Short mmCIF file of N, CA and C and ligand atoms in Angstrom, two decimals:
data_model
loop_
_atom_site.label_atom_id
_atom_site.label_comp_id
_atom_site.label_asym_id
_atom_site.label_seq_id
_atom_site.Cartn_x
_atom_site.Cartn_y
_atom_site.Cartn_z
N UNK A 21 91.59 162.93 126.55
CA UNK A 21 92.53 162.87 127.67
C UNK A 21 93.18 161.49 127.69
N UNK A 22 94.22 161.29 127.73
CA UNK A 22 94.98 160.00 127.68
C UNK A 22 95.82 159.90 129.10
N UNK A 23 95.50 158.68 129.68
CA UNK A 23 95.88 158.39 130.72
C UNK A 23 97.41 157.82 130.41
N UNK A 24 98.51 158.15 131.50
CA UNK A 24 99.92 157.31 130.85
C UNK A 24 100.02 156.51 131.89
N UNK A 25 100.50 155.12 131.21
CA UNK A 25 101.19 154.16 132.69
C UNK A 25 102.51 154.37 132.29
N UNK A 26 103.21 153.87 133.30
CA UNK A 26 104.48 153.33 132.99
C UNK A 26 104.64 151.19 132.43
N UNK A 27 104.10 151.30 131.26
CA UNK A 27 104.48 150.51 130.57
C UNK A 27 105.57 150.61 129.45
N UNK A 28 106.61 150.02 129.40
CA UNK A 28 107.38 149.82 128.38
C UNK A 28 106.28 149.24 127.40
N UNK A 29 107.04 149.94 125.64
CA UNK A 29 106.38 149.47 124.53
C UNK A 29 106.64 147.83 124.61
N UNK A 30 108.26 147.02 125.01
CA UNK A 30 108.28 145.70 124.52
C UNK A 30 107.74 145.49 125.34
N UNK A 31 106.78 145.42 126.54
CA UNK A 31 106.46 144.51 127.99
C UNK A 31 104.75 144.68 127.35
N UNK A 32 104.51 145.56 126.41
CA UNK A 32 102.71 146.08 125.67
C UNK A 32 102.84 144.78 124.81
N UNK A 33 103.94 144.92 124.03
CA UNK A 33 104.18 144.00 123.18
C UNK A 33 104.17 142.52 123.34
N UNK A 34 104.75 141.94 124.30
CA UNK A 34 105.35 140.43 124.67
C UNK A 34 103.29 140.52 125.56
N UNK A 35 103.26 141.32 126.00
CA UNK A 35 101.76 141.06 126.87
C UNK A 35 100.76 140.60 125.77
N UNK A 36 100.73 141.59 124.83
CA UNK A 36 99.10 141.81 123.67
C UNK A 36 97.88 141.57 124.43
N UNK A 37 97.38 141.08 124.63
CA UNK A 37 95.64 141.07 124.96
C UNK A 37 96.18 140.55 126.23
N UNK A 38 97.09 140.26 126.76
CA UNK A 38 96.76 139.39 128.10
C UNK A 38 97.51 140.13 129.20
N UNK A 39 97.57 141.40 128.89
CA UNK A 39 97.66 142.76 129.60
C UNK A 39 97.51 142.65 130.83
N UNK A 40 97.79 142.77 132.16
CA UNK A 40 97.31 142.44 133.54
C UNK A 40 97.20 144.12 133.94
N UNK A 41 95.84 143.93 134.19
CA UNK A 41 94.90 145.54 134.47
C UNK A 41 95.52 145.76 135.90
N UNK A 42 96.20 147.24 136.11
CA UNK A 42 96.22 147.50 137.16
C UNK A 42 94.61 147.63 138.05
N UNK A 43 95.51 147.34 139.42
CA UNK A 43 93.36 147.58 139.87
C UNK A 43 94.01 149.03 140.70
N UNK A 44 92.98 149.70 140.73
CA UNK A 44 92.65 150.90 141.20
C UNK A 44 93.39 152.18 140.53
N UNK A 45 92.90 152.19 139.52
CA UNK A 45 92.83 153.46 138.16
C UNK A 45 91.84 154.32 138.85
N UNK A 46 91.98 155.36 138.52
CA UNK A 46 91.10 157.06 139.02
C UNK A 46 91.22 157.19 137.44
N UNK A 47 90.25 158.02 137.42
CA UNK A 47 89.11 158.79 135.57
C UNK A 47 90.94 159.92 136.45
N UNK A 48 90.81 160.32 135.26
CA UNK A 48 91.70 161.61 134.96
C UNK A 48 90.77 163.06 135.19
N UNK A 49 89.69 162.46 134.62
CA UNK A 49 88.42 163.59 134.66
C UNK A 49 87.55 163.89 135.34
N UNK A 50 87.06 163.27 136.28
CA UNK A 50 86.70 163.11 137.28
C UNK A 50 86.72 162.42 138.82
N UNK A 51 87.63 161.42 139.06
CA UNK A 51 88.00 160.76 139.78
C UNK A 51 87.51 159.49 139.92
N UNK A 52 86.58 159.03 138.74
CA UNK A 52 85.64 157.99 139.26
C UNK A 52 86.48 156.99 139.04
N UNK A 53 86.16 155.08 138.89
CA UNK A 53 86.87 153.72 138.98
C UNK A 53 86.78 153.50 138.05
N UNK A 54 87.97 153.54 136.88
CA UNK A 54 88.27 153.11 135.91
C UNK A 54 88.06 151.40 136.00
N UNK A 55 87.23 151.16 134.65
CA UNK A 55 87.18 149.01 134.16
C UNK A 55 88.07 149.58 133.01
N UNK A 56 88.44 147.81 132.96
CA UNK A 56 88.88 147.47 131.72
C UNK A 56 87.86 147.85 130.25
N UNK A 57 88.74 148.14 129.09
CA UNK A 57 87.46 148.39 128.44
C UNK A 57 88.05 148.07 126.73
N UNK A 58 88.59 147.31 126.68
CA UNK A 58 89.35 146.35 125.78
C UNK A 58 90.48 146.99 125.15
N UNK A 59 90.82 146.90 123.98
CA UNK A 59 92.39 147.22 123.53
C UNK A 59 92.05 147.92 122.16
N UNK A 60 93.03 149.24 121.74
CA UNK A 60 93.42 149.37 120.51
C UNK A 60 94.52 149.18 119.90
N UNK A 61 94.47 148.91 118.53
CA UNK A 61 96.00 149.23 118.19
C UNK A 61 96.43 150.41 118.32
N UNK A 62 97.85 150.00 118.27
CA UNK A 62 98.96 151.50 118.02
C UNK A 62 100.34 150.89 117.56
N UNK A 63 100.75 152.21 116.73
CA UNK A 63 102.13 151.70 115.87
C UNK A 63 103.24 152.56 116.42
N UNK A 64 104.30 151.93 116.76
CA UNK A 64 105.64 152.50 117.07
C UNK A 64 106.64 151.96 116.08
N UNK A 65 107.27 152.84 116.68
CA UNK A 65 108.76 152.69 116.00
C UNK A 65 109.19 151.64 116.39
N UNK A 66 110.18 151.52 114.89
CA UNK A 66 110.92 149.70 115.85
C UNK A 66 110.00 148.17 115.97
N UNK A 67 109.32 148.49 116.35
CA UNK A 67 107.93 147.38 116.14
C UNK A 67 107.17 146.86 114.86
N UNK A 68 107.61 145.75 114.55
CA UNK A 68 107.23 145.16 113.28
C UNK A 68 105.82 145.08 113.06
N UNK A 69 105.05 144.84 114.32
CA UNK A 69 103.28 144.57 114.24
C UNK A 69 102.66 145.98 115.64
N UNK A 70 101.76 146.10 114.85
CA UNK A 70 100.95 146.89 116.13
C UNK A 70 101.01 146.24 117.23
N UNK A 71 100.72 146.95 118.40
CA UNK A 71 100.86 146.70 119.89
C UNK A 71 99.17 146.83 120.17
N UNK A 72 98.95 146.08 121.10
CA UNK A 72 97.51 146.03 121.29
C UNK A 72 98.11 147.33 122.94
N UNK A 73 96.59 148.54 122.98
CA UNK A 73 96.89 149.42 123.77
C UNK A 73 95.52 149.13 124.41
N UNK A 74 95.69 149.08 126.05
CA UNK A 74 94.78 148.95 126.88
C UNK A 74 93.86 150.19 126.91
N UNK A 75 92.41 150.21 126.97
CA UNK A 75 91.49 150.98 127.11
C UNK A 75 90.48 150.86 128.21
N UNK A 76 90.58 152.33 129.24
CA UNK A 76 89.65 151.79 130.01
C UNK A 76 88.27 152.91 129.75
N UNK A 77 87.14 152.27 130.40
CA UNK A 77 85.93 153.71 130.81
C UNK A 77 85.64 153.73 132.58
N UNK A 78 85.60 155.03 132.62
CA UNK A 78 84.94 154.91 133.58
C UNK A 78 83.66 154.86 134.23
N UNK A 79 83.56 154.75 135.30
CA UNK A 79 82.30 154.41 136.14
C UNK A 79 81.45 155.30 136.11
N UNK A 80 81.84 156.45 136.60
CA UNK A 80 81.03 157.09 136.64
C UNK A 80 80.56 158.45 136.01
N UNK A 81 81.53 159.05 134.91
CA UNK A 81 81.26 160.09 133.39
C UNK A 81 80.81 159.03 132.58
N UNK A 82 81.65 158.20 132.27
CA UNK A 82 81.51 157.19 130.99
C UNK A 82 82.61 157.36 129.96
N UNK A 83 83.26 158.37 130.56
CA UNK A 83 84.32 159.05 129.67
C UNK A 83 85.56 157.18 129.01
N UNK A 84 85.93 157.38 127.98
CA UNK A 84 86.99 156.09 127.78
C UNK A 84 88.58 156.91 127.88
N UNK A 85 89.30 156.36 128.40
CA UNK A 85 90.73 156.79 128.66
C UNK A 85 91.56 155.91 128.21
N UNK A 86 92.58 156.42 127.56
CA UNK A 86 93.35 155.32 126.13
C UNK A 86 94.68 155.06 127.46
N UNK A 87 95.75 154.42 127.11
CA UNK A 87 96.88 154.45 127.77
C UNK A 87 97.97 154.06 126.66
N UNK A 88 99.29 154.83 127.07
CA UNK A 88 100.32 154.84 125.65
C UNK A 88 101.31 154.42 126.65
N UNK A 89 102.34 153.68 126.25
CA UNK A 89 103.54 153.56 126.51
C UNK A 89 103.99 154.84 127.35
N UNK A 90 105.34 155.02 128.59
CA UNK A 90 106.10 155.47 129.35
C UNK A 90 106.82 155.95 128.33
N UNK A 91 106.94 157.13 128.03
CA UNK A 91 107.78 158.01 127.03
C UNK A 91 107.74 158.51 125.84
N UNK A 92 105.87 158.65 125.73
CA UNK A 92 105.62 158.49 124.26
C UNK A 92 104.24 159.35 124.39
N UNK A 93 104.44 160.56 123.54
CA UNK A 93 103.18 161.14 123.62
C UNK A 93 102.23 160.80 122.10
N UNK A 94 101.17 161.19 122.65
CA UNK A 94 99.84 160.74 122.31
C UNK A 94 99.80 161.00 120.48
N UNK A 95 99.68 160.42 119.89
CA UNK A 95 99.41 160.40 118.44
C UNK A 95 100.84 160.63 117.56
N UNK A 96 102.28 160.05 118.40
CA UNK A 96 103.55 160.33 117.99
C UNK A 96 103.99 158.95 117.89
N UNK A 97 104.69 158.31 116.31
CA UNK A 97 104.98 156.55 116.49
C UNK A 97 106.42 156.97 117.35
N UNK A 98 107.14 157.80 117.46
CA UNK A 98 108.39 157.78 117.67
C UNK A 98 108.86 158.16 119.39
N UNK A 99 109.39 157.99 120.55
CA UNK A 99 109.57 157.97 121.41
C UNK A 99 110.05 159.48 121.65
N UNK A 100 109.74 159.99 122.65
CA UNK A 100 110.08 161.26 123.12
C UNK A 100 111.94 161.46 122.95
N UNK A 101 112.64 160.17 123.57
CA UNK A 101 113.90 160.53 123.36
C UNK A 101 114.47 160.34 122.06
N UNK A 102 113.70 159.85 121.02
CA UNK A 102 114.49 159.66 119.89
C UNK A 102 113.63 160.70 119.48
N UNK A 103 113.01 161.63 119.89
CA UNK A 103 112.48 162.99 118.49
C UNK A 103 113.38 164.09 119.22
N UNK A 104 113.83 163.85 120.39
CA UNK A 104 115.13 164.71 121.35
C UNK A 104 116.22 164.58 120.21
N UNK A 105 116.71 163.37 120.63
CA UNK A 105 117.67 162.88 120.28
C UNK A 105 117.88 163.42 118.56
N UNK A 106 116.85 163.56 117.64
CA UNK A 106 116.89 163.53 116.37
C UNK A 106 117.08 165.38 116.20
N UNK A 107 116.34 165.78 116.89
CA UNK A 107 116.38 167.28 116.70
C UNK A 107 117.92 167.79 117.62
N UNK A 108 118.44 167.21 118.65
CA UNK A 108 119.45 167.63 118.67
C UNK A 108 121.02 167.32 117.98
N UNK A 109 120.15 166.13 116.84
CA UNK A 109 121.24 165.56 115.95
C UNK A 109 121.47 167.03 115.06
N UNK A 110 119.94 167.59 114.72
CA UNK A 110 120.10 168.54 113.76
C UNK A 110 120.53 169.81 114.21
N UNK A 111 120.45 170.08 115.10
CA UNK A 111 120.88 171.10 115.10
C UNK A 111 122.11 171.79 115.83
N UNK A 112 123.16 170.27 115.95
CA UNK A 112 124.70 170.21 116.38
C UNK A 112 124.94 170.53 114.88
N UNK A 113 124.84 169.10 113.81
CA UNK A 113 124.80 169.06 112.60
C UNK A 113 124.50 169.73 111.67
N UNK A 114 123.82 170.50 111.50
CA UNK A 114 122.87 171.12 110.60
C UNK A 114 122.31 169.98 109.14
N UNK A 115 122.35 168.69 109.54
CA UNK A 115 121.60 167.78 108.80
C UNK A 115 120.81 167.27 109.58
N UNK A 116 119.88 166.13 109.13
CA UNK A 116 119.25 165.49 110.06
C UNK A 116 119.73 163.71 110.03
N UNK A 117 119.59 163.30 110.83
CA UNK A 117 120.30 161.74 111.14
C UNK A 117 119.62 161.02 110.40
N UNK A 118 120.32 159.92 109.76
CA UNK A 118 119.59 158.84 108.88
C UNK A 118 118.67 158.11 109.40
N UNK A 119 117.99 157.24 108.99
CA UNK A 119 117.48 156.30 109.56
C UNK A 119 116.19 156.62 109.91
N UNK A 120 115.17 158.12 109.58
CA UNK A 120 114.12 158.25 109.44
C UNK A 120 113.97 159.25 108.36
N UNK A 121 112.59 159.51 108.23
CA UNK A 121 112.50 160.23 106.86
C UNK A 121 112.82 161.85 107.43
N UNK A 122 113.53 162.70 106.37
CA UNK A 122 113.90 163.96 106.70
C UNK A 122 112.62 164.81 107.16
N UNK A 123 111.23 164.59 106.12
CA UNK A 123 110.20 164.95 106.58
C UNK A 123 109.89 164.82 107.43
N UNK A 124 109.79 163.83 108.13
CA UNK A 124 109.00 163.81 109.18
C UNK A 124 109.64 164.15 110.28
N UNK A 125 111.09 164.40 110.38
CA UNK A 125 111.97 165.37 111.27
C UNK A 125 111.78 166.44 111.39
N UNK A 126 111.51 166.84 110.18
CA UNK A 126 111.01 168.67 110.13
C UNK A 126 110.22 169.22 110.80
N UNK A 127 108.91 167.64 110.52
CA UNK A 127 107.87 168.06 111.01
C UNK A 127 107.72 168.72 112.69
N UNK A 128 108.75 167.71 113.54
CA UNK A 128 109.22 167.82 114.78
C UNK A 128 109.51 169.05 115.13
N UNK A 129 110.59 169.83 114.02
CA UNK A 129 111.20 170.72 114.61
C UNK A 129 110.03 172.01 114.27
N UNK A 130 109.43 171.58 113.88
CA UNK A 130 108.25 173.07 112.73
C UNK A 130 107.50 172.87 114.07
N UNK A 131 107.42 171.35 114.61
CA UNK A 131 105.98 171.90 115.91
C UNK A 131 106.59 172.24 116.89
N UNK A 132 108.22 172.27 117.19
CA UNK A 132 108.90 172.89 118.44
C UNK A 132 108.86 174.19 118.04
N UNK A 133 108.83 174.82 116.93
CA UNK A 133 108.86 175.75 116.68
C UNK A 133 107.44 176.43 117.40
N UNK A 134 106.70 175.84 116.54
CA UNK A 134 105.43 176.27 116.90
C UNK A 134 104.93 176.95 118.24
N UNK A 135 105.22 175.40 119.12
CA UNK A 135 105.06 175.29 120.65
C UNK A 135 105.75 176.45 121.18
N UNK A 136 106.70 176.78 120.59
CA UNK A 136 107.76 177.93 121.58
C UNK A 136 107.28 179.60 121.38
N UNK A 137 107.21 179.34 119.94
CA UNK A 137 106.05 180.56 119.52
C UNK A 137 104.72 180.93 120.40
N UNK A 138 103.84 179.95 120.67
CA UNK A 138 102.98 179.94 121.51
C UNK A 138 103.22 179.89 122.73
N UNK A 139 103.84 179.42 123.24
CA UNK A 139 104.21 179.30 125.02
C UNK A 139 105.05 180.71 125.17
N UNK A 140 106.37 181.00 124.58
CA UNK A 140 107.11 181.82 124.98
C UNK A 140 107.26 183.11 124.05
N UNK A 141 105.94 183.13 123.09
CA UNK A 141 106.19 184.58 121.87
C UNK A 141 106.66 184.26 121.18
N UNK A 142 106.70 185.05 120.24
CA UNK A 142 107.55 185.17 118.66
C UNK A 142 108.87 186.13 119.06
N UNK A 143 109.18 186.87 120.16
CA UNK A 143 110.78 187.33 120.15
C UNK A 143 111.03 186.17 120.99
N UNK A 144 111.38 185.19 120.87
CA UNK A 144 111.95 184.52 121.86
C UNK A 144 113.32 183.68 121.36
N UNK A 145 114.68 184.02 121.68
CA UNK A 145 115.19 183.73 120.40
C UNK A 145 116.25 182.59 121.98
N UNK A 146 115.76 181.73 122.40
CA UNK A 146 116.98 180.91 123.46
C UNK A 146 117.42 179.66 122.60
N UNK A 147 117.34 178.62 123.28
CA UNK A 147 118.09 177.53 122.94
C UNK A 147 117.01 176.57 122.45
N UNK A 148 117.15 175.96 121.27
CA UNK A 148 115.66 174.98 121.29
C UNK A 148 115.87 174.38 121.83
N UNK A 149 116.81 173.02 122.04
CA UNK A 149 116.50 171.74 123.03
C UNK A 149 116.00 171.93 124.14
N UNK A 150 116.66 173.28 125.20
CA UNK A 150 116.15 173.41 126.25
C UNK A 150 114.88 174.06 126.32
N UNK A 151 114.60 174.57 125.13
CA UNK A 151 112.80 174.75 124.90
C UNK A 151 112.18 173.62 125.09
N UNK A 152 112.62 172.95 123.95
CA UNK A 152 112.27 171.19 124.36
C UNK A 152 111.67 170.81 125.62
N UNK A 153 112.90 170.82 126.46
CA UNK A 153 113.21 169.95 127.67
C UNK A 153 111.93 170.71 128.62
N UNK A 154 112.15 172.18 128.61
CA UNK A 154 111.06 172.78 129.52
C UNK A 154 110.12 172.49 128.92
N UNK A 155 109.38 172.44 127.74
CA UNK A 155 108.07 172.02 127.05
C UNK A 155 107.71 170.92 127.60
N UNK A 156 108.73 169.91 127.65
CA UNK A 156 108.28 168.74 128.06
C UNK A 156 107.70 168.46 129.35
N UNK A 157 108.61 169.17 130.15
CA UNK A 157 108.70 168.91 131.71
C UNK A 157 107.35 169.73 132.48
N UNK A 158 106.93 170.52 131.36
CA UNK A 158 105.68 171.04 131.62
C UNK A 158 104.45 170.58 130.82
N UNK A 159 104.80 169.23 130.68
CA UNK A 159 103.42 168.32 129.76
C UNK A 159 103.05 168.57 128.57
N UNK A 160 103.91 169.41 128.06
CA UNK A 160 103.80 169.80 126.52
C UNK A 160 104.04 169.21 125.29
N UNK A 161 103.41 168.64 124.53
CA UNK A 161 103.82 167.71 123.78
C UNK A 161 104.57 168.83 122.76
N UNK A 162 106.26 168.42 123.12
CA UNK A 162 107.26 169.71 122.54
C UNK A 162 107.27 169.90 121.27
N UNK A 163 107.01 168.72 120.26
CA UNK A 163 107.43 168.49 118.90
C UNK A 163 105.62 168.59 118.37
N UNK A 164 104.84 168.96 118.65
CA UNK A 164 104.07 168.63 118.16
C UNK A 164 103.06 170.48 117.61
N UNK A 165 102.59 170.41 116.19
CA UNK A 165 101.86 171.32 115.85
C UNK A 165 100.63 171.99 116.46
N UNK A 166 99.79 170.90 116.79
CA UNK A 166 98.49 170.89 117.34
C UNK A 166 98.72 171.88 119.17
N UNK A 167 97.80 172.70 118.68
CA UNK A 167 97.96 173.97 119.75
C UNK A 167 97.22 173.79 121.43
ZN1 LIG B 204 85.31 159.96 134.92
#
């Protein structure tokens, strides 16, 4: 379970270890008082060096809860609006936009695929972006394979 703040990636960045812990975090999982519970890396886009990512546990499961950047789901280097942005390059275009690898665009659109298959059936023939957009808006990580 990954907890999200609203941290910008450059404000993770310019911070690194000297992160200022919000006080009064709730467990996601139980409600208990999230501590500090030191940092991992994580790699984004755009970012020349890893970002140190705050980690907390809580009090009272023991459970640890990661925190990612404001617009960025969990195990994705690339920002929610630029895997938008890239899949609706492709499919105005019918290419995909420079400046990342074609693969790993695909990959995007193979797990929107996926996601829509699973959420809304295999006849489901609407609009992808706005598959997207509802995937999203319903916590769905839209672009992603993993079910
Ligand atoms: Zn807990």
């Amino acid at each position: 379970m990954i907890l999200f703040l609203s941290v910008c990636v450059k404000s993770l960045i310019e911070l690194g270890r000297r992160y200022e812990w919000p006080k009064g975090q709730v467990c996601p999982h139980c409600g208990g008082r999230l501590w500090g519970h030191g940092f991992v890396s994580g790699w984004f886009d755009g970012c020349p060096q890893a970002v140190w990512l705050p980690r907390y546990r809580c009090s009272i499961c023991r459970k640890v809860v990661g925190v990612r950047p404001a617009g960025y789901w969990s195990r994705f280097q690339a920002s929610i609006a630029d895997i938008r942005e890239s899949l609706a390059h492709r499919l105005k275009c019918r290419r995909w936009p420079s400046g990342r690898s074609p693969s790993r665009q695909r990959h995007w659109l193979n797990g929107l695929k996926k996601q829509i298959q699973v959420r809304f059936g295999m006849g489901w023939e609407g609009d992808l972006l706005e598959a997207f957009d509802e995937l999203c808006k319903a916590g769905v990580r839209a672009a992603s394979r993993a079910v």
